[in-house]
JSON list of C-alpha atoms in Angstrom, two decimals:
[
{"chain": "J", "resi": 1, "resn": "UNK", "atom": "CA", "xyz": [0.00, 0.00, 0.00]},
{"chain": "J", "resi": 2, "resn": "UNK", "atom": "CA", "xyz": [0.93, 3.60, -1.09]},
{"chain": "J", "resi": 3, "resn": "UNK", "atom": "CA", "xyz": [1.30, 5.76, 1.45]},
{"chain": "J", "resi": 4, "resn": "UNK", "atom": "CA", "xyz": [1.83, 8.86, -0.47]},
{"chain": "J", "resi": 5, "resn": "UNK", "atom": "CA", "xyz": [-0.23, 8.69, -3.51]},
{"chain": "J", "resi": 6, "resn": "UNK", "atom": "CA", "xyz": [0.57, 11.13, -5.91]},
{"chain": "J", "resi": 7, "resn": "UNK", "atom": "CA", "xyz": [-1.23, 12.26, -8.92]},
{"chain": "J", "resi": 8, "resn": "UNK", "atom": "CA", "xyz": [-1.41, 12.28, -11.90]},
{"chain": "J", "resi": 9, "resn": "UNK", "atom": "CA", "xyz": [2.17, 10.32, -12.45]},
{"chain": "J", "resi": 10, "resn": "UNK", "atom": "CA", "xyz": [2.38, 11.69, -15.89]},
{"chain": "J", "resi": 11, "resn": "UNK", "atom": "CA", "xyz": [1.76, 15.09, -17.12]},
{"chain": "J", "resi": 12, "resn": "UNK", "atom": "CA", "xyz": [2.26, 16.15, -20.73]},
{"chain": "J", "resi": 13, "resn": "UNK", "atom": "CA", "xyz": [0.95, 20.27, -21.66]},
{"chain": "J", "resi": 14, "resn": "UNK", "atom": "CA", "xyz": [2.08, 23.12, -23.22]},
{"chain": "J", "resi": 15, "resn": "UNK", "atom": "CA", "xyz": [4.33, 25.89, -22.63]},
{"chain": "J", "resi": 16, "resn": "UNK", "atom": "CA", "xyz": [2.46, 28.29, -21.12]},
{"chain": "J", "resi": 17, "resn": "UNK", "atom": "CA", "xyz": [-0.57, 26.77, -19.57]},
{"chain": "J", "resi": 18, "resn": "UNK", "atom": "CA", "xyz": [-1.47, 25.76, -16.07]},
{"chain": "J", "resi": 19, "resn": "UNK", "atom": "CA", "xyz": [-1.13, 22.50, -13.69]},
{"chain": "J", "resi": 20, "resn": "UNK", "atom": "CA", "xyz": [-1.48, 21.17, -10.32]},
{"chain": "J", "resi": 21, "resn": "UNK", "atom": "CA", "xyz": [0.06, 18.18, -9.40]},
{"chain": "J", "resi": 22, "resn": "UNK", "atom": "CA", "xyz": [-1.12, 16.50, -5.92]},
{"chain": "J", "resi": 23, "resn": "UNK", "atom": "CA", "xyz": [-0.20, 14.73, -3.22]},
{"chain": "J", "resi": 24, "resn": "UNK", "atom": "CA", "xyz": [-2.49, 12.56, -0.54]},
{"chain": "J", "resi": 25, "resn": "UNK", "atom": "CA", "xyz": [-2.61, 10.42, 1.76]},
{"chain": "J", "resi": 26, "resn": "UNK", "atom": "CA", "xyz": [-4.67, 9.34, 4.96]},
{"chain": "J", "resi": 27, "resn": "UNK", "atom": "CA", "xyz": [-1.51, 9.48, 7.45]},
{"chain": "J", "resi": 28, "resn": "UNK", "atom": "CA", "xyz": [-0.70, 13.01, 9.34]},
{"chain": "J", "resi": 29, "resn": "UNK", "atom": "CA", "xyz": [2.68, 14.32, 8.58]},
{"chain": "J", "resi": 30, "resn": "UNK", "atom": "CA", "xyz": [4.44, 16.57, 10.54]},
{"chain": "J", "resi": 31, "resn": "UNK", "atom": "CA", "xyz": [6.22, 17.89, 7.57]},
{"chain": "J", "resi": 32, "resn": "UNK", "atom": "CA", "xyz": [5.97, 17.71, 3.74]},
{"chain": "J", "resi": 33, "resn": "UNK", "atom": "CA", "xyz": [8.42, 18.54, 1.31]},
{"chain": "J", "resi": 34, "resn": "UNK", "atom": "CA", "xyz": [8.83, 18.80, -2.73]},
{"chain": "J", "resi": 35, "resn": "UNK", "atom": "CA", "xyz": [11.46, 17.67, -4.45]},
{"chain": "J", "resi": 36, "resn": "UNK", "atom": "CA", "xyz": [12.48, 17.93, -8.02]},
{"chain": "J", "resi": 37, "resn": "UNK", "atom": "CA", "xyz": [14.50, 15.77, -10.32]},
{"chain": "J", "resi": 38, "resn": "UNK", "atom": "CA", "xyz": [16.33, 15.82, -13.19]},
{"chain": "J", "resi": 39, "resn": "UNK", "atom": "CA", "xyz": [17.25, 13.05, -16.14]},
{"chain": "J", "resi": 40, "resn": "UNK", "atom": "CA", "xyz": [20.63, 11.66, -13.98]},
{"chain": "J", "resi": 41, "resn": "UNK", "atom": "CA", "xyz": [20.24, 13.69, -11.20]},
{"chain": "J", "resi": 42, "resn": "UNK", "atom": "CA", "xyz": [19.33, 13.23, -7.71]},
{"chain": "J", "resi": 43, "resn": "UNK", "atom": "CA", "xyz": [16.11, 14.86, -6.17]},
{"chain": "J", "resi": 44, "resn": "UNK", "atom": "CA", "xyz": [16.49, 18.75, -5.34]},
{"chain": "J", "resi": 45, "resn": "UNK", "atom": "CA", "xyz": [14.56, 20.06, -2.37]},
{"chain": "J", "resi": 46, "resn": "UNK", "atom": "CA", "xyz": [12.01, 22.82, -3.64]},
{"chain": "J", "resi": 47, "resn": "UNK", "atom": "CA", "xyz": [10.03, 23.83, -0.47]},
{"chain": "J", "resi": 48, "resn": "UNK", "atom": "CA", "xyz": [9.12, 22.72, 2.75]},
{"chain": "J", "resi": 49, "resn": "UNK", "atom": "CA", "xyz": [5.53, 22.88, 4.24]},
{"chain": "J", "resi": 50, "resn": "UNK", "atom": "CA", "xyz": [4.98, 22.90, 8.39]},
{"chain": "J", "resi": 51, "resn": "UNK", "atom": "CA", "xyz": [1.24, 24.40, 9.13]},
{"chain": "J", "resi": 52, "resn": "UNK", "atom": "CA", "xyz": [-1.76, 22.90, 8.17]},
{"chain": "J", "resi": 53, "resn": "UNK", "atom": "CA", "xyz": [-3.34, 25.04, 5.63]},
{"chain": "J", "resi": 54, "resn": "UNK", "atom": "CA", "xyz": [0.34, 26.55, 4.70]},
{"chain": "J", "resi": 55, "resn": "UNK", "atom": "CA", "xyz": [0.93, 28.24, 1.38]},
{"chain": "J", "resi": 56, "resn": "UNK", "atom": "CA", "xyz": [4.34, 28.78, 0.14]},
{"chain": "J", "resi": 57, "resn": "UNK", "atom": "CA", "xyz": [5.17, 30.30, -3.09]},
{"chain": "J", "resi": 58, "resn": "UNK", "atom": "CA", "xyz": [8.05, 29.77, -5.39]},
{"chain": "J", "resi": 59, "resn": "UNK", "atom": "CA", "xyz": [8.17, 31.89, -8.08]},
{"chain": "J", "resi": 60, "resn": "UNK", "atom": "CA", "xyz": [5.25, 30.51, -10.12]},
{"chain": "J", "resi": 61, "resn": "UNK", "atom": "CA", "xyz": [5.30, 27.48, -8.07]},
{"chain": "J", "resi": 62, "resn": "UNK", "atom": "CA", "xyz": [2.60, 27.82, -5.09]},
{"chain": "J", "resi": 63, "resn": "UNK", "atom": "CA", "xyz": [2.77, 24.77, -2.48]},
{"chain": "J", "resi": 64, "resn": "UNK", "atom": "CA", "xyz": [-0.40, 24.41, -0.36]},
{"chain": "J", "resi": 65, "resn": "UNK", "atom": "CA", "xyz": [-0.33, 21.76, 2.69]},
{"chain": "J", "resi": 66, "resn": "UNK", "atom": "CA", "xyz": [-3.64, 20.76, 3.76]},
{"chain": "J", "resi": 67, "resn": "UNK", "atom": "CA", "xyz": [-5.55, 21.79, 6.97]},
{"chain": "J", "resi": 68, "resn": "UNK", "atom": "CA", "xyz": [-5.32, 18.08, 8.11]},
{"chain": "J", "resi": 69, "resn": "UNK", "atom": "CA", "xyz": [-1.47, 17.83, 6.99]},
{"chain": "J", "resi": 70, "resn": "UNK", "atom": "CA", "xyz": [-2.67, 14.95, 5.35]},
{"chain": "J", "resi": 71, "resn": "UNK", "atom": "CA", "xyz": [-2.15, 16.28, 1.94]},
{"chain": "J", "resi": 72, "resn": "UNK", "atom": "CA", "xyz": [-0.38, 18.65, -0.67]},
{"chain": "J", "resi": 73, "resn": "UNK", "atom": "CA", "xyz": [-0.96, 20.73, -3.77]},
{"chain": "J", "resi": 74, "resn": "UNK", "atom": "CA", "xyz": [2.02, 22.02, -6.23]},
{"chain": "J", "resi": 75, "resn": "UNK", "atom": "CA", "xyz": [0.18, 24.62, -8.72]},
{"chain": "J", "resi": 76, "resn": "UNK", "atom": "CA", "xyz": [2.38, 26.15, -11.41]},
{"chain": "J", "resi": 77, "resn": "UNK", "atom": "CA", "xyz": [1.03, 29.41, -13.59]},
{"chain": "J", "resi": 78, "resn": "UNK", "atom": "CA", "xyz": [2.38, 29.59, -16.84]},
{"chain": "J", "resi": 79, "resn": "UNK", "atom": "CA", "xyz": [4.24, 26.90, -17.32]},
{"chain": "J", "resi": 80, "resn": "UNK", "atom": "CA", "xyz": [7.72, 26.78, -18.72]},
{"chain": "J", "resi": 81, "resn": "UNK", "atom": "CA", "xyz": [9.96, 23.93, -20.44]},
{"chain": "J", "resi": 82, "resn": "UNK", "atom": "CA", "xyz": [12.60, 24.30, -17.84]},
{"chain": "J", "resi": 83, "resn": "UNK", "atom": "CA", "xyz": [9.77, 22.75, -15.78]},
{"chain": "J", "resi": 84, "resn": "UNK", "atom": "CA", "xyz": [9.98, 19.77, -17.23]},
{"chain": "J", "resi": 85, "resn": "UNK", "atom": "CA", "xyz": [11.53, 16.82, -14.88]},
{"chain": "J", "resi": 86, "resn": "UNK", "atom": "CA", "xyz": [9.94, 14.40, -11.96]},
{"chain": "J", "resi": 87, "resn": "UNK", "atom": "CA", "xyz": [8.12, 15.90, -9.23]},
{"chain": "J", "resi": 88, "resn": "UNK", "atom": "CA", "xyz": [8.51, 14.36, -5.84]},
{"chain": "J", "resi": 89, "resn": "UNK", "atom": "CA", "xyz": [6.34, 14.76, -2.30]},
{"chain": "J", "resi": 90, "resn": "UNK", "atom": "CA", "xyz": [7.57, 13.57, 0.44]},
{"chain": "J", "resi": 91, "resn": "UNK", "atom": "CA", "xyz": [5.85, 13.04, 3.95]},
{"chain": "J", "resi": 92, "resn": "UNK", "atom": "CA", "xyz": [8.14, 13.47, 7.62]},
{"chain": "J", "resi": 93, "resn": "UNK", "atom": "CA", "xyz": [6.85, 10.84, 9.67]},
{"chain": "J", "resi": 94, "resn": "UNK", "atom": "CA", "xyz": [9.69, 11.15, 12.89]},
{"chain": "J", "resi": 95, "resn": "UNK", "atom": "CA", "xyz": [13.04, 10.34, 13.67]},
{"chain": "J", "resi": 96, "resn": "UNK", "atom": "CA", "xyz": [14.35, 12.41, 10.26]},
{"chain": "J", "resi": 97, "resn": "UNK", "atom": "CA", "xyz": [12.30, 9.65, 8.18]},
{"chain": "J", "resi": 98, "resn": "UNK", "atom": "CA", "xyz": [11.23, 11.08, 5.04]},
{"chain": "J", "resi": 99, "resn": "UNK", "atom": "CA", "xyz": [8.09, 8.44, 2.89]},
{"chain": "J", "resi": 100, "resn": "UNK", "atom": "CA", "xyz": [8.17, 9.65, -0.93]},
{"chain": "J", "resi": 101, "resn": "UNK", "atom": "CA", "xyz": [5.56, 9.76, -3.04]},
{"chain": "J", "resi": 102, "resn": "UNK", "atom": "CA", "xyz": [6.12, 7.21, -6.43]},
{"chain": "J", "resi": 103, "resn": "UNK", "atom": "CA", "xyz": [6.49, 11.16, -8.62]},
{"chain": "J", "resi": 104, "resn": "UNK", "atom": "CA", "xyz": [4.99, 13.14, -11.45]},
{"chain": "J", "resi": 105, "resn": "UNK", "atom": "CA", "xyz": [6.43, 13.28, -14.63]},
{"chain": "J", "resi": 106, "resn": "UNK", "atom": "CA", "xyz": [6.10, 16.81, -15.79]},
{"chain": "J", "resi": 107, "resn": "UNK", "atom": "CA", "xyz": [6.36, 17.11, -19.62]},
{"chain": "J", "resi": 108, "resn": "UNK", "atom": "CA", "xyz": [6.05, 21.04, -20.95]},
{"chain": "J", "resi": 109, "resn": "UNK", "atom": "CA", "xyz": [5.91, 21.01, -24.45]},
{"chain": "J", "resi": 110, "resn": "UNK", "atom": "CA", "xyz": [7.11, 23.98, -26.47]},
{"chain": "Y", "resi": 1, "resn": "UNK", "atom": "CA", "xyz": [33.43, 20.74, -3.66]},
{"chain": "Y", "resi": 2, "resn": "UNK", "atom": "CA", "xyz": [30.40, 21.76, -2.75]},
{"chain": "Y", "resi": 3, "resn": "UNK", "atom": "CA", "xyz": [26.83, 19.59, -1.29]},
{"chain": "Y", "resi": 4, "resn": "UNK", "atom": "CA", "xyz": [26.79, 16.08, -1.63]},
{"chain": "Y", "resi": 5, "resn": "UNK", "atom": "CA", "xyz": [28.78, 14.19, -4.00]},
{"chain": "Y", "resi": 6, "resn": "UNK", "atom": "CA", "xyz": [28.80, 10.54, -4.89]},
{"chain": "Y", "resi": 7, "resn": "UNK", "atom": "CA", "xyz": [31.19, 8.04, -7.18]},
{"chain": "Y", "resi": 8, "resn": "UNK", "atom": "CA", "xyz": [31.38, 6.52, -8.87]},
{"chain": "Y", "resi": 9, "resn": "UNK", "atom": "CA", "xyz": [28.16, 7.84, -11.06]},
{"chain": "Y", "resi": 10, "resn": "UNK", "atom": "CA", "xyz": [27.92, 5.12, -13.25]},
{"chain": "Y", "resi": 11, "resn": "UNK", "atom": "CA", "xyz": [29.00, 1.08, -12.11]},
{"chain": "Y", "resi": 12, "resn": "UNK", "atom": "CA", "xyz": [28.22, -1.95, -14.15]},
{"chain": "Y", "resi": 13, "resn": "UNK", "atom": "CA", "xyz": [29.32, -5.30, -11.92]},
{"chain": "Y", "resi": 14, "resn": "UNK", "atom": "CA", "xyz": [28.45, -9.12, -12.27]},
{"chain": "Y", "resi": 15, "resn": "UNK", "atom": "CA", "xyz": [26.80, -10.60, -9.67]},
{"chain": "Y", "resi": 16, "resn": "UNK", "atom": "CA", "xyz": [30.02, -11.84, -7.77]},
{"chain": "Y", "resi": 17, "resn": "UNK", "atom": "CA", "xyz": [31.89, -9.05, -8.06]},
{"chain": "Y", "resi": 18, "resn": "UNK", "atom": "CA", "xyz": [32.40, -7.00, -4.60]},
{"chain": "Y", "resi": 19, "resn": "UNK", "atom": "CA", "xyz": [32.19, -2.92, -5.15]},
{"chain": "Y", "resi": 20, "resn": "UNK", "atom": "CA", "xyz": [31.67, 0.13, -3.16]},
{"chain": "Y", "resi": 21, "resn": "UNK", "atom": "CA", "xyz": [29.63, 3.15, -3.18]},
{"chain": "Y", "resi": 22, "resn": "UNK", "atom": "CA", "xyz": [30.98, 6.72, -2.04]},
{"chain": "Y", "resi": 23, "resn": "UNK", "atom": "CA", "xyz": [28.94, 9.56, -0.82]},
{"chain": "Y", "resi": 24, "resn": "UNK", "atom": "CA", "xyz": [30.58, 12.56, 0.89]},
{"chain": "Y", "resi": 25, "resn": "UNK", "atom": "CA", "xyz": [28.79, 15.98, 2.15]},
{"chain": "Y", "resi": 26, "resn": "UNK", "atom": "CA", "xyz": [30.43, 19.09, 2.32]},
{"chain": "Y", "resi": 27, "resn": "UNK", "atom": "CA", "xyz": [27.31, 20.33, 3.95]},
{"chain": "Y", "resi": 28, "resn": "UNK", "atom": "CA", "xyz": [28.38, 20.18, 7.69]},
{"chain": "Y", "resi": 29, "resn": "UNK", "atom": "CA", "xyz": [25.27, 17.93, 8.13]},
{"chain": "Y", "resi": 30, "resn": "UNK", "atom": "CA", "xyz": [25.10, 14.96, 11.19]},
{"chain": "Y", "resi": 31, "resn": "UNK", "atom": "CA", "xyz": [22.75, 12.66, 9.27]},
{"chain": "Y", "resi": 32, "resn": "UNK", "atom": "CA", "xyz": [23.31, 10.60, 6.02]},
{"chain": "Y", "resi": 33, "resn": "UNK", "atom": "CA", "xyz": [21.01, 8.30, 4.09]},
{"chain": "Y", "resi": 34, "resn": "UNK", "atom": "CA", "xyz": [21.25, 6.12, 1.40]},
{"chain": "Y", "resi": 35, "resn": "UNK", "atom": "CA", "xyz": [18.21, 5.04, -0.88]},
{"chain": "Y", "resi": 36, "resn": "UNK", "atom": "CA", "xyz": [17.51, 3.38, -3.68]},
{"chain": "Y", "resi": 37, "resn": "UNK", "atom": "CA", "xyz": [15.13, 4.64, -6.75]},
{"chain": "Y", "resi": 38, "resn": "UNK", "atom": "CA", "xyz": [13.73, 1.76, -9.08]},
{"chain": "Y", "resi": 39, "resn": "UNK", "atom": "CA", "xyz": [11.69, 2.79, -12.11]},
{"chain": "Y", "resi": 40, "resn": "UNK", "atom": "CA", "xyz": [8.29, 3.09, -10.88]},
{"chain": "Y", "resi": 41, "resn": "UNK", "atom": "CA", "xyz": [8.80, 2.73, -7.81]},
{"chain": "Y", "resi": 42, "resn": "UNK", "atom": "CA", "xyz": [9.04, 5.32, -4.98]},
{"chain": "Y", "resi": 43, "resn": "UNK", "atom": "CA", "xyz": [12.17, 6.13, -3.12]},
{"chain": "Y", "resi": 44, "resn": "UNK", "atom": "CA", "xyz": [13.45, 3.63, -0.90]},
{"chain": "Y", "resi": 45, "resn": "UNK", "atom": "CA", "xyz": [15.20, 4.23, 2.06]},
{"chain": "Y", "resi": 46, "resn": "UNK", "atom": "CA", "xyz": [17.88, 1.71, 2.64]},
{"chain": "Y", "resi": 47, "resn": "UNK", "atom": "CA", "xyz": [19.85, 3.18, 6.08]},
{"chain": "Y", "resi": 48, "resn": "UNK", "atom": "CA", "xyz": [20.42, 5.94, 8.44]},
{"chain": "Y", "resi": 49, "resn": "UNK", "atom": "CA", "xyz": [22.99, 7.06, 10.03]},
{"chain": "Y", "resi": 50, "resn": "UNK", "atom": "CA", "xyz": [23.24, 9.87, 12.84]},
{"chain": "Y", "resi": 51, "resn": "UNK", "atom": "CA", "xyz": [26.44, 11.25, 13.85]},
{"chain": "Y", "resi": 52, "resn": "UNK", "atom": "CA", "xyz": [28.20, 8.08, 12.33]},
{"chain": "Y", "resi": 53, "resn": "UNK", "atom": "CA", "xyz": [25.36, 5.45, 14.15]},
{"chain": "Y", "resi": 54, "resn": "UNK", "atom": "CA", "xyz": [23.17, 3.52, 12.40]},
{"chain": "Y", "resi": 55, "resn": "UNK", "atom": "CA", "xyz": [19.75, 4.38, 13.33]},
{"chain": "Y", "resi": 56, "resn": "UNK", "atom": "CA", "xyz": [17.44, 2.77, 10.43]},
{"chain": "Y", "resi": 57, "resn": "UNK", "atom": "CA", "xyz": [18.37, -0.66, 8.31]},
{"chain": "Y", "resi": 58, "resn": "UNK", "atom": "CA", "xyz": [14.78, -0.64, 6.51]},
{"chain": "Y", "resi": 59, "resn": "UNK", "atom": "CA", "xyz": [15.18, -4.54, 6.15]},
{"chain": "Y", "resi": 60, "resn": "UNK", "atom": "CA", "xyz": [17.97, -4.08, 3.36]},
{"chain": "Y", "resi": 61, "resn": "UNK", "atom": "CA", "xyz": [19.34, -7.77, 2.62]},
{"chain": "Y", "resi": 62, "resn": "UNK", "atom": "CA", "xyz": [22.85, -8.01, 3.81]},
{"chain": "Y", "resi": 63, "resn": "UNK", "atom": "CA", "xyz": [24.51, -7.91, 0.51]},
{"chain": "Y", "resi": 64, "resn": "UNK", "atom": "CA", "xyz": [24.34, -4.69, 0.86]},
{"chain": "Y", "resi": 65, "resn": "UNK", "atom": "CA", "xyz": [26.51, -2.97, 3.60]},
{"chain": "Y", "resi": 66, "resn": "UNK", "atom": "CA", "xyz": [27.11, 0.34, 5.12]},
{"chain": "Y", "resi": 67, "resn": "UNK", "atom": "CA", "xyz": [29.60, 2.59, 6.59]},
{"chain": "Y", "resi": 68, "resn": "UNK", "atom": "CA", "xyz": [30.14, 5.55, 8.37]},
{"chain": "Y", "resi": 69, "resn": "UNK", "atom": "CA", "xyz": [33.71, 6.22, 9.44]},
{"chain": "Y", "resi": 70, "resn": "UNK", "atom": "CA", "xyz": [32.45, 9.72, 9.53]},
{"chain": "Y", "resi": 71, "resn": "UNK", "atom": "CA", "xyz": [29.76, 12.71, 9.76]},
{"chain": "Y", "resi": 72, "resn": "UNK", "atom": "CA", "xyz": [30.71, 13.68, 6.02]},
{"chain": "Y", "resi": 73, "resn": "UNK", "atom": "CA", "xyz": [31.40, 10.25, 4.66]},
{"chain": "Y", "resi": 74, "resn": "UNK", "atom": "CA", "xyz": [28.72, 7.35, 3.76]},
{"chain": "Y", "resi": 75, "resn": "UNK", "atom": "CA", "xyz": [29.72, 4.10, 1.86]},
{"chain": "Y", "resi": 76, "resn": "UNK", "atom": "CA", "xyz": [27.51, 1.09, 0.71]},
{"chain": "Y", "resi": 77, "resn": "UNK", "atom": "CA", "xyz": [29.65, -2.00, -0.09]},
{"chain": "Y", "resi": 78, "resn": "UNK", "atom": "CA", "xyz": [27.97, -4.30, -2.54]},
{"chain": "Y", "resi": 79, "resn": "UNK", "atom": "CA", "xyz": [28.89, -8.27, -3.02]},
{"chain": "Y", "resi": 80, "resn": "UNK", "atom": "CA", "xyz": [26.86, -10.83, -4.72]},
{"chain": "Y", "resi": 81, "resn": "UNK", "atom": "CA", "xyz": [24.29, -8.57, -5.98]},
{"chain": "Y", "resi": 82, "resn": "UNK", "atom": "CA", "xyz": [21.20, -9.79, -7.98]},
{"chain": "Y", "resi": 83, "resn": "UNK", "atom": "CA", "xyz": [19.87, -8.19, -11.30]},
{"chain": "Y", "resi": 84, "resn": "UNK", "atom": "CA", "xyz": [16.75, -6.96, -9.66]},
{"chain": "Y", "resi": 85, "resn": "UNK", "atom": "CA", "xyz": [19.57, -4.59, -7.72]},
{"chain": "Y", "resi": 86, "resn": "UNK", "atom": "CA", "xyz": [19.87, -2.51, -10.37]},
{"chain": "Y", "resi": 87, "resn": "UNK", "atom": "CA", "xyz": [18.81, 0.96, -9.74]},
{"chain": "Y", "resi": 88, "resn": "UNK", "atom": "CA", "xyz": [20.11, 3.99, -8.86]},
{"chain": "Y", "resi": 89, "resn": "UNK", "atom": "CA", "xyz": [21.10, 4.17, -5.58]},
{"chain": "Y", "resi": 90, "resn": "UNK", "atom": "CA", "xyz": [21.76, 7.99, -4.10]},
{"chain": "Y", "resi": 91, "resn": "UNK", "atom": "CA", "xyz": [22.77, 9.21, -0.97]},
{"chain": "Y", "resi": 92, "resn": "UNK", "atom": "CA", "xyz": [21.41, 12.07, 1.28]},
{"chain": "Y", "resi": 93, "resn": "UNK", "atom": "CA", "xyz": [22.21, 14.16, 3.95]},
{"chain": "Y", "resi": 94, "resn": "UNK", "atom": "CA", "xyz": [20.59, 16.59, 6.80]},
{"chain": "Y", "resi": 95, "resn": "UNK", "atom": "CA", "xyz": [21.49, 18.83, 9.26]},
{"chain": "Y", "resi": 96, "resn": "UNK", "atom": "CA", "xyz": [20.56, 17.67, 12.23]},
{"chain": "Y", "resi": 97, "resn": "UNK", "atom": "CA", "xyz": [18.47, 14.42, 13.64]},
{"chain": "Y", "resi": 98, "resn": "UNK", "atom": "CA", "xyz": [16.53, 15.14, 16.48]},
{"chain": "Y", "resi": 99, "resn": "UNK", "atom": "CA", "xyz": [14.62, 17.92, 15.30]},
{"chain": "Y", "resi": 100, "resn": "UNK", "atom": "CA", "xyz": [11.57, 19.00, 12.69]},
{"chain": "Y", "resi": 101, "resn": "UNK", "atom": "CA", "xyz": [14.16, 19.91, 10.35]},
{"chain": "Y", "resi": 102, "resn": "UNK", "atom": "CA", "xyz": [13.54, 17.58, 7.77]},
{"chain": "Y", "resi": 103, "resn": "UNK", "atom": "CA", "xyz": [15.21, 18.53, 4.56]},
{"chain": "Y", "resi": 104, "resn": "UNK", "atom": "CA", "xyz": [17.60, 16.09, 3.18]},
{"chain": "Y", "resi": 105, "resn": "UNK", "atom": "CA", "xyz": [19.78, 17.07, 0.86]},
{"chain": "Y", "resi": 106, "resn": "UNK", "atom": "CA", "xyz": [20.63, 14.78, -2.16]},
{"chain": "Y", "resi": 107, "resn": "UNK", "atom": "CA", "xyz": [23.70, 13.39, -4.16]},
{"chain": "Y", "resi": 108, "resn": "UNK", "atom": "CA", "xyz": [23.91, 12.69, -8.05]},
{"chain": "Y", "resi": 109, "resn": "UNK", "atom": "CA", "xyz": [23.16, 9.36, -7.38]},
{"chain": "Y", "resi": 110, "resn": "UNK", "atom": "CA", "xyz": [25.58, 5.95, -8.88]},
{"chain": "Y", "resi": 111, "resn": "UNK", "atom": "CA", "xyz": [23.41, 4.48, -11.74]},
{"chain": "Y", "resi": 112, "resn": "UNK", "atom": "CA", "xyz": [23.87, 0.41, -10.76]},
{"chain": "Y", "resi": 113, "resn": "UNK", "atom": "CA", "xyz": [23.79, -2.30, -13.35]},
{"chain": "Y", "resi": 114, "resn": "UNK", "atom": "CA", "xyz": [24.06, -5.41, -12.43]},
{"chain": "Y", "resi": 115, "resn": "UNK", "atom": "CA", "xyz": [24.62, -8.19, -15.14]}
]
């Protein structure tokens, strides 16, 4: 069993449009993070989310962590082809252990 | 040198062959982690270390073996590997265990074949 579902695991649009790519699951995390990773490359950390209900933006990347810290959103406006690569959540469940989502594939089209 | 860096990158070995995996941090961090990322499948974490202890073995068989001689280095000695151990197998680090502070910070990863 999952315990950080993401969705959707592939993601294919145009340069320019909009997306959200989300993250759920029915365990309470203290923390959540999002990660990005490259063809080759090992996961860099985007943003960390603490509070329930806790936006965070990033450019035009806006991380939302649910009221119940049971689940995250990644929204990005106007998407770019430097976007492109594998986008990862990942839960804090104690003692500095980190549960990752299985990843979006983020495909932005020129 | 800067963050964390790991080598070799790229390792092709036969099943019988003995090899190791380096990961060093330049980071100044106390923990260290090594996982391993399968296609399709979501990160796995291997081991933990904190402040050179072992604090996690997440039921890793025991052809695969760590070491910690050190806060800033992390190796994974591999003998009598199986195919299905092919992956890519990257190494993390974070500044400091017992606290909320959860960001790890990640290495290139070493892309494993194993024929």
């Amino acid at each position: 069993t999952q315990l950080l579902e993401q969705s959707p695991q592939f993601l294919s649009i145009q340069e320019g449009e909009n997306l959200t790519v989300y993250c759920n699951s029915s365990s309470v995390f203290s923390s959540l993070q999002w990660y990005r990773q490259e063809p080759g490359e090992g996961p860099v950390l985007l943003v960390t989310v603490v509070t329930g209900g806790e936006v965070k933006k990033l450019k035009r990347l806006t991380f939302q962590f649910g009221d119940a810290r049971k689940d995250s959103s990644l929204h990005i406006t106007a998407a770019q082809t430097g976007d492109t690569g594998l986008y990862l959540c990942a839960g804090g469940l104690g003692a500095q252990k980190l549960v990752f989502g299985q990843g979006t594939r983020l495909t932005i089209n020129p | 040198e800067t963050g964390v860096t790991q080598t070799p990158r790229h390792l092709v070995m036969g099943m019988t062959n003995k090899k190791s995996l380096k990961c060093e941090q330049h980071l100044g961090h106390n923990a260290m982690y090594w996982y391993k990322q399968s296609a399709k499948k979501p990160l796995e974490l291997m081991f933990v270390y904190n402040f050179k202890e072992q604090t996690e073995n997440n039921s890793v068989p025991s052809r695969f073996s760590p070491e910690c001689p050190n806060s800033s280095h992390l190796f994974l000695h591999l003998h009598t590997l199986q195919p299905e151990d092919s992956a890519l197998y990257l190494c993390a680090s974070s500044p400091m265990f017992d606290t909320d502070n959860y960001e790890q910070y990640f290495g290139p990863g070493t892309r494993l074949t194993v024929t």
